[in-house]
mmCIF file of C-alpha atoms in Angstrom:
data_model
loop_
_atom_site.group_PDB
_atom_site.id
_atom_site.type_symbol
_atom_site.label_atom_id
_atom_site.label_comp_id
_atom_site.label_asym_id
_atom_site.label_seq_id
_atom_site.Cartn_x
_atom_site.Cartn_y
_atom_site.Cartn_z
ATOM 1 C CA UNK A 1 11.883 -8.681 14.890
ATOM 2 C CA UNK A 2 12.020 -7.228 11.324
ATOM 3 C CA UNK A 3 15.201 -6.286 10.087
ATOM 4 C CA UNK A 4 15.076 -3.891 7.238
ATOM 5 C CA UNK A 5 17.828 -2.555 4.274
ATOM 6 C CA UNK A 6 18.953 1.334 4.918
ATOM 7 C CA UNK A 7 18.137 3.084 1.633
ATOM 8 C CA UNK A 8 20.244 6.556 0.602
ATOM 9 C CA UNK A 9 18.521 9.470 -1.044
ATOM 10 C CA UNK A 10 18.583 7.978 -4.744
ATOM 11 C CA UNK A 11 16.788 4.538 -3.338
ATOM 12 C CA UNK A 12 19.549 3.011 -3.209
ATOM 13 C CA UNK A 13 20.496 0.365 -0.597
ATOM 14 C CA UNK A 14 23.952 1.285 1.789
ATOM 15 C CA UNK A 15 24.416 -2.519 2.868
ATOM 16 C CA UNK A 16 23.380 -1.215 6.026
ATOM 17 C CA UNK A 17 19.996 -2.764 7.784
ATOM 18 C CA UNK A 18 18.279 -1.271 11.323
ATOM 19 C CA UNK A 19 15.346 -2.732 13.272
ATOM 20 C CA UNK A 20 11.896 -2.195 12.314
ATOM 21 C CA UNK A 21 10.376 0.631 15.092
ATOM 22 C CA UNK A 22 13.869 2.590 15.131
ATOM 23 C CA UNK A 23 14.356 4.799 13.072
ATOM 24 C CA UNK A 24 16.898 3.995 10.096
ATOM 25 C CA UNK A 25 20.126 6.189 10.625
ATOM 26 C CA UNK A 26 21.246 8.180 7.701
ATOM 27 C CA UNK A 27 19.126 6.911 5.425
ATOM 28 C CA UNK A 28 15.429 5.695 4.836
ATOM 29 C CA UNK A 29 13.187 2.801 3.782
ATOM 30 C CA UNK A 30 11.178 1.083 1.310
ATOM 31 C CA UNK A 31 7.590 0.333 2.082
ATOM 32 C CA UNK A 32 4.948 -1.672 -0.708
ATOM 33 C CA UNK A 33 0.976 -0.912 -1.051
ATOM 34 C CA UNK A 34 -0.797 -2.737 -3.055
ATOM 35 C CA UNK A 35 -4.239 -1.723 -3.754
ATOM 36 C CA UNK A 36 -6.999 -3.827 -5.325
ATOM 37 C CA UNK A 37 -10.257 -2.242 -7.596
ATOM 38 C CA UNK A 38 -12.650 -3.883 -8.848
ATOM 39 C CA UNK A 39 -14.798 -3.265 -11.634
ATOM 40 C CA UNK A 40 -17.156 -1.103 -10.942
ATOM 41 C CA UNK A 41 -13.866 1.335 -9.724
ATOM 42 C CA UNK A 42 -13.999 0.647 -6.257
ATOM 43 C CA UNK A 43 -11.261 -0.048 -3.738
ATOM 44 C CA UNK A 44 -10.358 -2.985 -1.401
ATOM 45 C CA UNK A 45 -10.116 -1.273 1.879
ATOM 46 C CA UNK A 46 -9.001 -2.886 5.478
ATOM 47 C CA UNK A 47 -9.513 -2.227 9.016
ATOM 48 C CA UNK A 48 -6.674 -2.691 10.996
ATOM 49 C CA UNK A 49 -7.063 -4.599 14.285
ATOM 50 C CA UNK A 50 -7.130 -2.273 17.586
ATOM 51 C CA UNK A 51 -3.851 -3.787 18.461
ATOM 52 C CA UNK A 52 -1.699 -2.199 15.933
ATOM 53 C CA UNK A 53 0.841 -0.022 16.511
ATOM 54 C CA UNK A 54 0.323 2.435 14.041
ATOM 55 C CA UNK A 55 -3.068 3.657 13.518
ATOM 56 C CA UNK A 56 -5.221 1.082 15.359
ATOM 57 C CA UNK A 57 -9.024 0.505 13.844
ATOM 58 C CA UNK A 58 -8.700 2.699 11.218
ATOM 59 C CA UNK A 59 -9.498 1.477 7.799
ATOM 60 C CA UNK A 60 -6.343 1.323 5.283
ATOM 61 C CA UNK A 61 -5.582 0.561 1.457
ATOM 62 C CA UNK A 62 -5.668 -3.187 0.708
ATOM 63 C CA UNK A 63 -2.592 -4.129 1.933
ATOM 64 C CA UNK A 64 1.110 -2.821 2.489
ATOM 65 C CA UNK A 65 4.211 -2.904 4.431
ATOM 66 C CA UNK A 66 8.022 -2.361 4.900
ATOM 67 C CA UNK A 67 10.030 -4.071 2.463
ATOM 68 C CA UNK A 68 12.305 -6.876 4.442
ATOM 69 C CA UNK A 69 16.037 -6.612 4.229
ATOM 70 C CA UNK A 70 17.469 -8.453 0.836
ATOM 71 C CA UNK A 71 13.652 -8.276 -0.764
ATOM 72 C CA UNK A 72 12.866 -5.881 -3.902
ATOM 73 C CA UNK A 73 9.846 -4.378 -3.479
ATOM 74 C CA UNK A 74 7.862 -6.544 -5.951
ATOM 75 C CA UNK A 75 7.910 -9.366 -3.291
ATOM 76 C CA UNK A 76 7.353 -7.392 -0.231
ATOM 77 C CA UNK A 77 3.963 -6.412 -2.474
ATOM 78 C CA UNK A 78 3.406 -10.187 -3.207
ATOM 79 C CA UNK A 79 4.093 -10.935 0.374
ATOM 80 C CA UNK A 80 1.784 -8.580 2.422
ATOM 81 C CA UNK A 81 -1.186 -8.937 -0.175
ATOM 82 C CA UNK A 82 -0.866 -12.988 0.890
ATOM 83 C CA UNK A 83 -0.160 -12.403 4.294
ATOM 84 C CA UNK A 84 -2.641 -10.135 4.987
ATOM 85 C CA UNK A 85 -5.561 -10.827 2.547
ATOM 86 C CA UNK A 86 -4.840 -14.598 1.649
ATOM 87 C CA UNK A 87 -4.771 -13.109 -1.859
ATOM 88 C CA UNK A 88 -2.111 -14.527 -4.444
ATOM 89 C CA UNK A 89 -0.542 -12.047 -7.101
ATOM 90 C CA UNK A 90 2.548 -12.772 -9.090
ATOM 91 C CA UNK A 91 4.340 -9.446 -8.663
ATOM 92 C CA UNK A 92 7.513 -10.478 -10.718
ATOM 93 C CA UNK A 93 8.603 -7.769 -13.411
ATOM 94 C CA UNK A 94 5.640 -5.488 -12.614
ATOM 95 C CA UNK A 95 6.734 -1.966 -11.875
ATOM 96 C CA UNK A 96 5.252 -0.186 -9.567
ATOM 97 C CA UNK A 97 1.933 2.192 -10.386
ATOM 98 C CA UNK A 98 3.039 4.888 -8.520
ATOM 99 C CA UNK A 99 5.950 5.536 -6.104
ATOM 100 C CA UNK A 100 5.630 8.258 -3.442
ATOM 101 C CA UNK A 101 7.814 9.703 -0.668
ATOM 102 C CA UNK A 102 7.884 10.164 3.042
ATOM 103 C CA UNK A 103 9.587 11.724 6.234
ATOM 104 C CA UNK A 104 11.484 8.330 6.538
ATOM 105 C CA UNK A 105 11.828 6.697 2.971
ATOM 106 C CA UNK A 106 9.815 5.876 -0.036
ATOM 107 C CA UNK A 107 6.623 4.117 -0.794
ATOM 108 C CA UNK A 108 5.996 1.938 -4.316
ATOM 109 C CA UNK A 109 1.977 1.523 -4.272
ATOM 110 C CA UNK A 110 1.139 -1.260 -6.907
ATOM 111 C CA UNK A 111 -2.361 -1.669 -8.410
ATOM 112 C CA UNK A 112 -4.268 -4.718 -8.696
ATOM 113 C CA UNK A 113 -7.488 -4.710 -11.040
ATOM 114 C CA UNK A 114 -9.406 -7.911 -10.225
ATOM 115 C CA UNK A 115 -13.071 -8.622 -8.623
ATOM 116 C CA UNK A 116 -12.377 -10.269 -5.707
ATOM 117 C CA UNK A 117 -14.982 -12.109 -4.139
ATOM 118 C CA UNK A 118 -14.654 -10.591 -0.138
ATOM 119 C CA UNK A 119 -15.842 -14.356 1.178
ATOM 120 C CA UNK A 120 -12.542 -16.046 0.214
ATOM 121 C CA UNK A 121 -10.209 -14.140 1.617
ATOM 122 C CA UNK A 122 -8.365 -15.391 4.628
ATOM 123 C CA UNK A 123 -7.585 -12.476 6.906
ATOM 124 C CA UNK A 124 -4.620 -12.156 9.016
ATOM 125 C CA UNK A 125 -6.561 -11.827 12.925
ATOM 126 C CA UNK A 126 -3.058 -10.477 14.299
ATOM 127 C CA UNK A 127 -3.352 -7.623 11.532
ATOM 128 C CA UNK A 128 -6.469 -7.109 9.949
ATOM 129 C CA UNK A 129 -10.147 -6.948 11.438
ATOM 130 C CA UNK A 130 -12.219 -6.748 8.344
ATOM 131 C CA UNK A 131 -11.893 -6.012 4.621
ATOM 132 C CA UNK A 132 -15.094 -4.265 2.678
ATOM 133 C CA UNK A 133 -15.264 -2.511 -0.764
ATOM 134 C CA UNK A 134 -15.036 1.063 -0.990
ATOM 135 C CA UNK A 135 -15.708 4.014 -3.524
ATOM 136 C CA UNK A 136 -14.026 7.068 -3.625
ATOM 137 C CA UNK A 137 -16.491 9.223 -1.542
ATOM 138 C CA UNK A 138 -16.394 6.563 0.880
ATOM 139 C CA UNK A 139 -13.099 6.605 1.688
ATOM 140 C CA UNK A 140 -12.959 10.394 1.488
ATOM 141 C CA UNK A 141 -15.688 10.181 4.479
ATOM 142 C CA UNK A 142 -14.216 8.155 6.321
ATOM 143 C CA UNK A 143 -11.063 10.379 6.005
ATOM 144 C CA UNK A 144 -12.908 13.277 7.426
ATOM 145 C CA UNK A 145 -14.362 11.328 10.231
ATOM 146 C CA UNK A 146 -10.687 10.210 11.495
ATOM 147 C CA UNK A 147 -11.760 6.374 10.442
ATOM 148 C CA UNK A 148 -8.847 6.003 7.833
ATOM 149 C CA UNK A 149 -5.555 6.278 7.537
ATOM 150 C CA UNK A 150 -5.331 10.692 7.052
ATOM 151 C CA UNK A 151 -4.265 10.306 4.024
ATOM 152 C CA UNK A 152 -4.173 13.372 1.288
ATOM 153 C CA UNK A 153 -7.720 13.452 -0.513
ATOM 154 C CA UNK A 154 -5.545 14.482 -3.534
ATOM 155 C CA UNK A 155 -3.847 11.302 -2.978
ATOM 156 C CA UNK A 156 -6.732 9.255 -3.321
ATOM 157 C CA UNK A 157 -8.534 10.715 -5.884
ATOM 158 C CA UNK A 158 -5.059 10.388 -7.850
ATOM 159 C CA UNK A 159 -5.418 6.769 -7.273
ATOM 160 C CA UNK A 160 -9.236 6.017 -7.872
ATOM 161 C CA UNK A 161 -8.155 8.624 -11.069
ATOM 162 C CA UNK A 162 -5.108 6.444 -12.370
ATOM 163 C CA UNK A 163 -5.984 2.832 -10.987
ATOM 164 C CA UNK A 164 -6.285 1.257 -14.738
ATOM 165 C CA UNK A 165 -3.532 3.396 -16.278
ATOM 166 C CA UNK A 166 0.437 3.361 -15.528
ATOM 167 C CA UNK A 167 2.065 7.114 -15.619
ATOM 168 C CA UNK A 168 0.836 10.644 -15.807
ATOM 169 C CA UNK A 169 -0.182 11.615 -18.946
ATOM 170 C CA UNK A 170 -1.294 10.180 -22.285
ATOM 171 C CA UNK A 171 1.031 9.978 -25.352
ATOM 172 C CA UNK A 172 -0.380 9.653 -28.961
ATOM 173 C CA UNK A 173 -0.237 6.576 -30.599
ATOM 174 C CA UNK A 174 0.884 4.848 -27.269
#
């Protein structure tokens, strides 16, 4: 059983913590993506296995989950990219690339730029069934055909877009 902090409006924790799979009462939750490129501008998908409660075989971002009561979201990132992936990133004092919203709380999505060779990493069997590379037409496909996570093509293009800068626009002399 995860146990997870209660967050108010402003993201900010109440002291209060609910069961993961209930819904958090007067309040919402934290949840950390991370999401690995590579260099040719491609993105580290996932299938989830058919056993999943949410969303079961479709193909995902690289990794992600909810953020565990007294953990910033910086280690929930560090944690699920191990956990599910094998892979090891020090998250400590990186901000997230992007933070989004939802019905039930908030999402920080953190971006990892690295080739990563596919053969050494160690999947998680209770979680994730396979792991491929993926460009941004791909994933848009596989959208379409009800394969992956429905999320907002804007969404992903924003992130294949913005994967190797932070913020939304560009500042002289910065």
């Amino acid at each position: 059983m995860e146990i997870l902090d209660v967050y108010d409006i402003h993201r900010v924790p109440t002291g209060r913590t609910f069961v993961r799979g209930t819904k958090p009462e007067n309040g919402y939750y934290l949840v950390a993506q991370v999401i690995v490129f590579n260099t040719k501008g491609q993105m580290l998908i996932q299938q989830r296995q058919a056993n999943k409660v949410g969303w079961p075989n479709r193909w995902d971002v690289s990794a992600g989950g909810s953020v565990q009561a007294g953990e910033t979201s910086q280690q929930a990132a560090q944690r699920e990219l191990k956990e599910e992936l094998g892979l090891s990133v020090d998250f400590t004092g990186v901000r997230p690339h992007v933070c989004s919203t939802f019905a039930e709380g908030f999402t920080d999505v953190y971006i990892v730029n690295r080739d990563v060779s596919i053969s050494q990493l160690t999947l998680q069997t209770e979680e994730v069934q396979a792991v491929r590379w993926a460009d941004r037409e791909d994933v848009l496909q596989m959208i379409e055909k009800g394969e992956f996570i429905p999320y907002y093509a804007g969404w992903i293009a924003y992130l294949f877009d913005t994967h190797e800068q932070y913020g939304s626009f560009r500042r002289a002399g910065y």
